[in-house]
């Protein structure tokens, strides 16, 4: 048996889209067949049925209504599937035989444009990576807004993969396409998938060709040279960007001319923040729960528009390095802070602005409706008022913004004159164009109204003629207009009534006169609906042709909103304007952690000072018990510096801060089991990254280095790391170093630039109170048992811990042995166990190990060599 013509058509189209679930349009439904149906029914939790396909067995089938398809598509995209939308591409009423169908768009996680499927204050990036042994090119686009960026790492850069991951950590793409060189590297590709939890697929290798990519870019942007796009000599960026454009062309099936600008940037223009630092500082989401609440973004985001929210998030992800650019933002924030009425006026107006960027993508894709047009009009309506408020200021920066902002009055007037104020959702059912806008629409609408008035008169006439008081004229799409009479009044029906339909409680009739008027009314309405749609498309196309102007105005509105948000946050939290110095100084008086301060009740957060410079106060070694606030303090310093570099006021009484090129953090412990790495290996990898990439202009936040291994190994590593980073000839970076190794406090007297600090604790009998205050000096105790007691550890365990601690302290004084008494309870179990466990510290093997350590030429070792040797020493020590 052969397949039915429709099923043949389905399989031919499916053959071209094997990697997608095919939504095949049949009337008012999208149907799925065979394996797609089985997968979709399971994922969407809808019924799996069957359909005759010309074969012996029915084809598995499931379907979803056309009008609610977006909900189902969204669910599949969230689960990591691609969806190919197959539509009828000709009018069924005019086709002969099988209706032509074709895929009009492939929706993937990175090409979603429906606002209902997106987080309004987050970009949805599709990313293309081109990688070879010498460097990489990275291009990424948010199809829903038209934003397109590209960057590359030049061949001389030796940390290609690290740099790539740093950039990806900033943009967090929803989908990655790449060349086979990176995809076939299992270690890198697996790490990419797991780190960024996104769809990742290799793309046609032949597309990653320089000449092809160059032509692809020229064709899309309608240019004869790439120099004007900032891509001269940017081979990697060109290949990545051209490939990305080709992928969009293949999946979107339209001319996506809202992507009309490509921004080529260098990562050297922004503070470098690796993935670990972004996570540890909780810039845009918390470590636990991955929620916005509890992050720095949560504190700073008082934006009124989705566009402003996305821009503010981007600023946090890309702190500036240029002093002039930072002060530009600070000047505006300061002016707004000093003019509270202006902040409130702007916020009131900005609340009226819809997400114009994403609305315009719907205009370009042809999926917008008349309500979207009204939203655009209402948004633009406040632009002149915003311009007026800004132009009335004496701020040079705000005056410039006012001058740059296009009021878009012509766009507003076009929509205002043409579209009704409260249009229906559908653009194919009429009622969307004002009758005054078009004479033919006016005539047809009047004809329709007159026809319906005639029907009303006819209804009254027939009631009088027949004496049937409840006689009424109705309408449905099957029978058109009809006269309805209840069963009890059928005996009064005249002969010229023609029975058309029998219902349970009534009969429906028609008359020649009624049918004649129906033809006139419906003819007018059909013409009117078709004409209204035609006019709407014409208006949509006019607005689409102005997409660049509208996008540029939207960017300015987003900038105003983001800056207004920073000013409002500063006012609400009593932040101050930081001073920017070029002397390498970080001097903060009464600094606070912006998130912790907001979470606590007012007045409970304990502020602290910070002083770091490039000479006599480069490294602060911070000691004190767990839970005392060391990590909070160090993070607070990093966040204050970062806030300054995005142009924000900061939580402090005074702040004089230099620009830092990178912030590194080594905080917390975690295994990376997928890469076969232990907690300690992860820690050492992060330390190696810091030692290899930090500069004298970096800020290092290091918490408990070395705690993932034995005490002596850990202490040795921590000691060596501090020596290296504090040495101006090696790194000389400003560093906050928290530790429980009290021996490290000796370095203050050995190395210039190292200062000891401690978190103050107040003892009350056997209890302790954390004062959260930091001051110079080293702590002599860790208060670990006291913290365990606060955590609710059993009293008998706490008491035993005190006994062991006293034993250890006594043995430590003798420097000759460590003896821990075994409890009577344990001894009674085995009479052969001695009352103490002796550990000889001076056996032969240990002597050999000590000699080996003494013979090391430390001054010739690199940090990595030192760590490798420590590993070997650690293994040998296990035999002792």
Short mmCIF file of N, CA and C in Angstrom, two decimals, residues 336-429:
data_model
loop_
_atom_site.label_atom_id
_atom_site.label_comp_id
_atom_site.label_asym_id
_atom_site.label_seq_id
_atom_site.Cartn_x
_atom_site.Cartn_y
_atom_site.Cartn_z
N UNK A 336 20.78 63.29 38.98
CA UNK A 336 19.46 62.76 39.28
C UNK A 336 19.23 62.65 40.79
N UNK A 337 20.25 62.20 41.51
CA UNK A 337 20.14 62.08 42.97
C UNK A 337 19.84 63.45 43.60
N UNK A 338 20.43 64.50 43.03
CA UNK A 338 20.22 65.85 43.55
C UNK A 338 18.89 66.45 43.09
N UNK A 339 18.17 65.74 42.21
CA UNK A 339 16.90 66.25 41.70
C UNK A 339 15.84 65.15 41.78
N UNK A 340 15.35 64.94 42.98
CA UNK A 340 14.40 63.86 43.25
C UNK A 340 13.14 63.97 42.39
N UNK A 341 12.66 65.19 42.17
CA UNK A 341 11.45 65.36 41.38
C UNK A 341 11.65 64.85 39.96
N UNK A 342 12.82 65.07 39.40
CA UNK A 342 13.12 64.59 38.05
C UNK A 342 13.13 63.07 38.00
N UNK A 343 13.71 62.42 39.02
CA UNK A 343 13.70 60.96 39.10
C UNK A 343 12.27 60.44 39.05
N UNK A 344 11.40 61.03 39.87
CA UNK A 344 10.01 60.57 39.94
C UNK A 344 9.25 60.84 38.66
N UNK A 345 9.50 62.00 38.05
CA UNK A 345 8.83 62.34 36.79
C UNK A 345 9.23 61.35 35.69
N UNK A 346 10.52 61.06 35.61
CA UNK A 346 11.01 60.12 34.60
C UNK A 346 10.45 58.73 34.84
N UNK A 347 10.44 58.32 36.10
CA UNK A 347 9.94 56.97 36.41
C UNK A 347 8.47 56.83 36.03
N UNK A 348 7.68 57.86 36.30
CA UNK A 348 6.26 57.84 35.94
C UNK A 348 6.07 57.68 34.44
N UNK A 349 6.85 58.40 33.66
CA UNK A 349 6.75 58.31 32.19
C UNK A 349 7.28 56.99 31.67
N UNK A 350 8.38 56.54 32.22
CA UNK A 350 9.00 55.29 31.75
C UNK A 350 8.09 54.08 31.98
N UNK A 351 7.25 54.14 33.00
CA UNK A 351 6.32 53.04 33.26
C UNK A 351 5.32 52.85 32.12
N UNK A 352 5.16 53.88 31.30
CA UNK A 352 4.23 53.81 30.17
C UNK A 352 4.86 53.19 28.93
N UNK A 353 6.16 52.90 28.99
CA UNK A 353 6.88 52.41 27.81
C UNK A 353 6.91 50.88 27.81
N UNK A 354 6.40 50.30 26.73
CA UNK A 354 6.43 48.85 26.56
C UNK A 354 7.81 48.42 26.06
N UNK A 355 7.98 47.12 25.87
CA UNK A 355 9.25 46.58 25.38
C UNK A 355 9.33 46.79 23.87
N UNK A 356 9.74 48.00 23.47
CA UNK A 356 9.72 48.38 22.05
C UNK A 356 10.68 47.51 21.24
N UNK A 357 11.83 47.16 21.81
CA UNK A 357 12.80 46.35 21.07
C UNK A 357 12.18 45.02 20.62
N UNK A 358 11.54 44.34 21.54
CA UNK A 358 10.94 43.04 21.20
C UNK A 358 9.65 43.21 20.39
N UNK A 359 8.98 44.31 20.61
CA UNK A 359 7.79 44.58 19.82
C UNK A 359 8.18 44.77 18.35
N UNK A 360 9.30 45.44 18.10
CA UNK A 360 9.75 45.68 16.73
C UNK A 360 10.18 44.39 16.03
N UNK A 361 10.68 43.42 16.78
CA UNK A 361 11.02 42.14 16.15
C UNK A 361 9.75 41.45 15.66
N UNK A 362 8.65 41.63 16.38
CA UNK A 362 7.37 41.08 15.92
C UNK A 362 6.88 41.80 14.67
N UNK A 363 7.15 43.09 14.60
CA UNK A 363 6.79 43.85 13.39
C UNK A 363 7.56 43.32 12.19
N UNK A 364 8.86 43.09 12.37
CA UNK A 364 9.70 42.58 11.28
C UNK A 364 9.28 41.18 10.87
N UNK A 365 8.95 40.35 11.84
CA UNK A 365 8.57 38.97 11.54
C UNK A 365 7.12 38.86 11.03
N UNK A 366 6.38 39.97 11.09
CA UNK A 366 5.01 39.95 10.61
C UNK A 366 4.06 39.26 11.55
N UNK A 367 4.42 39.16 12.83
CA UNK A 367 3.56 38.47 13.79
C UNK A 367 2.88 39.44 14.76
N UNK A 368 3.06 40.75 14.57
CA UNK A 368 2.44 41.71 15.48
C UNK A 368 0.96 41.87 15.13
N UNK A 369 0.19 42.30 16.09
CA UNK A 369 -1.22 42.58 15.85
C UNK A 369 -1.50 44.06 16.12
N UNK A 370 -2.76 44.46 15.99
CA UNK A 370 -3.11 45.87 16.16
C UNK A 370 -2.87 46.35 17.59
N UNK A 371 -3.01 45.43 18.56
CA UNK A 371 -2.76 45.81 19.96
C UNK A 371 -1.28 46.15 20.17
N UNK A 372 -0.41 45.44 19.47
CA UNK A 372 1.02 45.77 19.54
C UNK A 372 1.27 47.18 19.00
N UNK A 373 0.55 47.53 17.95
CA UNK A 373 0.69 48.88 17.38
C UNK A 373 0.26 49.94 18.38
N UNK A 374 -0.83 49.69 19.08
CA UNK A 374 -1.29 50.64 20.11
C UNK A 374 -0.27 50.74 21.24
N UNK A 375 0.35 49.60 21.60
CA UNK A 375 1.39 49.62 22.64
C UNK A 375 2.57 50.46 22.18
N UNK A 376 2.93 50.36 20.90
CA UNK A 376 4.03 51.17 20.35
C UNK A 376 3.65 52.64 20.40
N UNK A 377 2.42 52.96 19.99
CA UNK A 377 1.96 54.36 20.01
C UNK A 377 1.97 54.92 21.44
N UNK A 378 1.44 54.14 22.39
CA UNK A 378 1.39 54.62 23.78
C UNK A 378 2.79 54.84 24.34
N UNK A 379 3.74 53.99 23.93
CA UNK A 379 5.13 54.14 24.40
C UNK A 379 5.75 55.41 23.84
N UNK A 380 5.59 55.61 22.53
CA UNK A 380 6.18 56.77 21.87
C UNK A 380 5.56 58.07 22.37
N UNK A 381 4.32 57.99 22.82
CA UNK A 381 3.59 59.18 23.25
C UNK A 381 4.31 59.94 24.36
N UNK A 382 5.09 59.23 25.19
CA UNK A 382 5.77 59.91 26.31
C UNK A 382 7.16 60.41 25.93
N UNK A 383 7.66 60.06 24.75
CA UNK A 383 9.01 60.48 24.35
C UNK A 383 9.17 62.00 24.37
N UNK A 384 8.24 62.76 23.77
CA UNK A 384 8.41 64.22 23.81
C UNK A 384 8.45 64.78 25.22
N UNK A 385 7.68 64.19 26.14
CA UNK A 385 7.70 64.64 27.54
C UNK A 385 9.04 64.34 28.19
N UNK A 386 9.59 63.16 27.90
CA UNK A 386 10.91 62.81 28.44
C UNK A 386 11.96 63.77 27.90
N UNK A 387 11.88 64.07 26.60
CA UNK A 387 12.82 65.04 25.99
C UNK A 387 12.71 66.39 26.69
N UNK A 388 11.48 66.80 26.97
CA UNK A 388 11.27 68.11 27.59
C UNK A 388 11.88 68.16 28.98
N UNK A 389 11.67 67.11 29.76
CA UNK A 389 12.24 67.09 31.12
C UNK A 389 13.77 67.16 31.07
N UNK A 390 14.38 66.40 30.16
CA UNK A 390 15.84 66.37 30.09
C UNK A 390 16.40 67.68 29.56
N UNK A 391 15.71 68.27 28.60
CA UNK A 391 16.21 69.53 28.01
C UNK A 391 16.09 70.70 28.98
N UNK A 392 15.29 70.52 30.04
CA UNK A 392 15.13 71.60 31.02
C UNK A 392 16.19 71.54 32.12
N UNK A 393 17.10 70.57 32.06
CA UNK A 393 18.15 70.42 33.08
C UNK A 393 19.36 71.26 32.71
N UNK A 394 20.29 71.40 33.65
CA UNK A 394 21.56 72.05 33.32
C UNK A 394 22.71 71.04 33.36
N UNK A 395 22.36 69.77 33.12
CA UNK A 395 23.36 68.71 33.03
C UNK A 395 23.75 68.53 31.58
N UNK A 396 25.03 68.71 31.27
CA UNK A 396 25.48 68.57 29.88
C UNK A 396 25.16 67.19 29.34
N UNK A 397 25.38 66.17 30.18
CA UNK A 397 25.14 64.79 29.74
C UNK A 397 23.66 64.57 29.41
N UNK A 398 22.77 65.06 30.27
CA UNK A 398 21.33 64.87 30.03
C UNK A 398 20.83 65.72 28.87
N UNK A 399 21.41 66.89 28.68
CA UNK A 399 21.05 67.72 27.53
C UNK A 399 21.44 67.01 26.22
N UNK A 400 22.60 66.37 26.23
CA UNK A 400 23.03 65.61 25.04
C UNK A 400 22.08 64.46 24.75
N UNK A 401 21.66 63.77 25.80
CA UNK A 401 20.72 62.65 25.63
C UNK A 401 19.40 63.16 25.07
N UNK A 402 18.93 64.30 25.59
CA UNK A 402 17.69 64.89 25.10
C UNK A 402 17.78 65.20 23.62
N UNK A 403 18.91 65.74 23.23
CA UNK A 403 19.11 66.08 21.81
C UNK A 403 19.13 64.83 20.93
N UNK A 404 19.70 63.75 21.43
CA UNK A 404 19.82 62.51 20.66
C UNK A 404 18.49 61.76 20.55
N UNK A 405 17.58 61.94 21.51
CA UNK A 405 16.33 61.18 21.54
C UNK A 405 15.37 61.64 20.45
N UNK A 406 15.03 60.74 19.56
CA UNK A 406 14.06 61.00 18.49
C UNK A 406 12.66 60.85 19.07
N UNK A 407 11.84 61.88 18.94
CA UNK A 407 10.49 61.83 19.48
C UNK A 407 9.56 60.91 18.71
N UNK A 408 9.92 60.56 17.48
CA UNK A 408 9.15 59.63 16.65
C UNK A 408 7.69 60.07 16.50
N UNK A 409 7.49 61.37 16.39
CA UNK A 409 6.12 61.90 16.29
C UNK A 409 5.38 61.37 15.07
N UNK A 410 6.09 61.20 13.95
CA UNK A 410 5.44 60.72 12.72
C UNK A 410 4.92 59.29 12.89
N UNK A 411 5.68 58.46 13.61
CA UNK A 411 5.24 57.08 13.86
C UNK A 411 4.00 57.10 14.75
N UNK A 412 4.04 57.92 15.78
CA UNK A 412 2.90 58.05 16.69
C UNK A 412 1.65 58.49 15.93
N UNK A 413 1.81 59.52 15.09
CA UNK A 413 0.65 60.06 14.37
C UNK A 413 0.08 59.05 13.39
N UNK A 414 0.93 58.29 12.73
CA UNK A 414 0.46 57.29 11.77
C UNK A 414 -0.45 56.27 12.46
N UNK A 415 0.01 55.77 13.59
CA UNK A 415 -0.78 54.76 14.32
C UNK A 415 -2.04 55.40 14.89
N UNK A 416 -1.91 56.61 15.43
CA UNK A 416 -3.04 57.28 16.06
C UNK A 416 -4.16 57.55 15.06
N UNK A 417 -3.81 57.89 13.84
CA UNK A 417 -4.81 58.21 12.81
C UNK A 417 -5.45 56.95 12.22
N UNK A 418 -4.75 55.84 12.26
CA UNK A 418 -5.20 54.67 11.51
C UNK A 418 -5.80 53.54 12.35
N UNK A 419 -5.25 53.27 13.52
CA UNK A 419 -5.68 52.10 14.31
C UNK A 419 -6.66 52.53 15.39
N UNK A 420 -7.75 51.78 15.56
CA UNK A 420 -8.71 52.09 16.61
C UNK A 420 -8.06 51.93 17.98
N UNK A 421 -8.57 52.63 18.98
CA UNK A 421 -7.93 52.66 20.30
C UNK A 421 -7.97 51.31 21.02
N UNK A 422 -9.00 50.53 20.78
CA UNK A 422 -9.13 49.24 21.48
C UNK A 422 -9.43 48.15 20.44
N UNK A 423 -8.42 47.77 19.67
CA UNK A 423 -8.64 46.82 18.58
C UNK A 423 -8.79 45.38 19.07
N UNK A 424 -9.41 44.51 18.28
CA UNK A 424 -9.46 43.09 18.64
C UNK A 424 -8.09 42.45 18.49
N UNK A 425 -7.94 41.24 19.06
CA UNK A 425 -6.65 40.56 19.02
C UNK A 425 -6.28 40.15 17.59
N UNK A 426 -7.25 39.63 16.84
CA UNK A 426 -6.98 39.15 15.48
C UNK A 426 -6.97 40.31 14.49
N UNK A 427 -6.07 40.23 13.52
CA UNK A 427 -6.01 41.26 12.47
C UNK A 427 -6.75 40.82 11.21
N UNK A 428 -7.38 39.67 11.25
CA UNK A 428 -8.06 39.13 10.07
C UNK A 428 -9.58 39.06 10.24
N UNK A 429 -10.10 39.77 11.24
CA UNK A 429 -11.54 39.75 11.46
C UNK A 429 -12.15 41.15 11.45
#
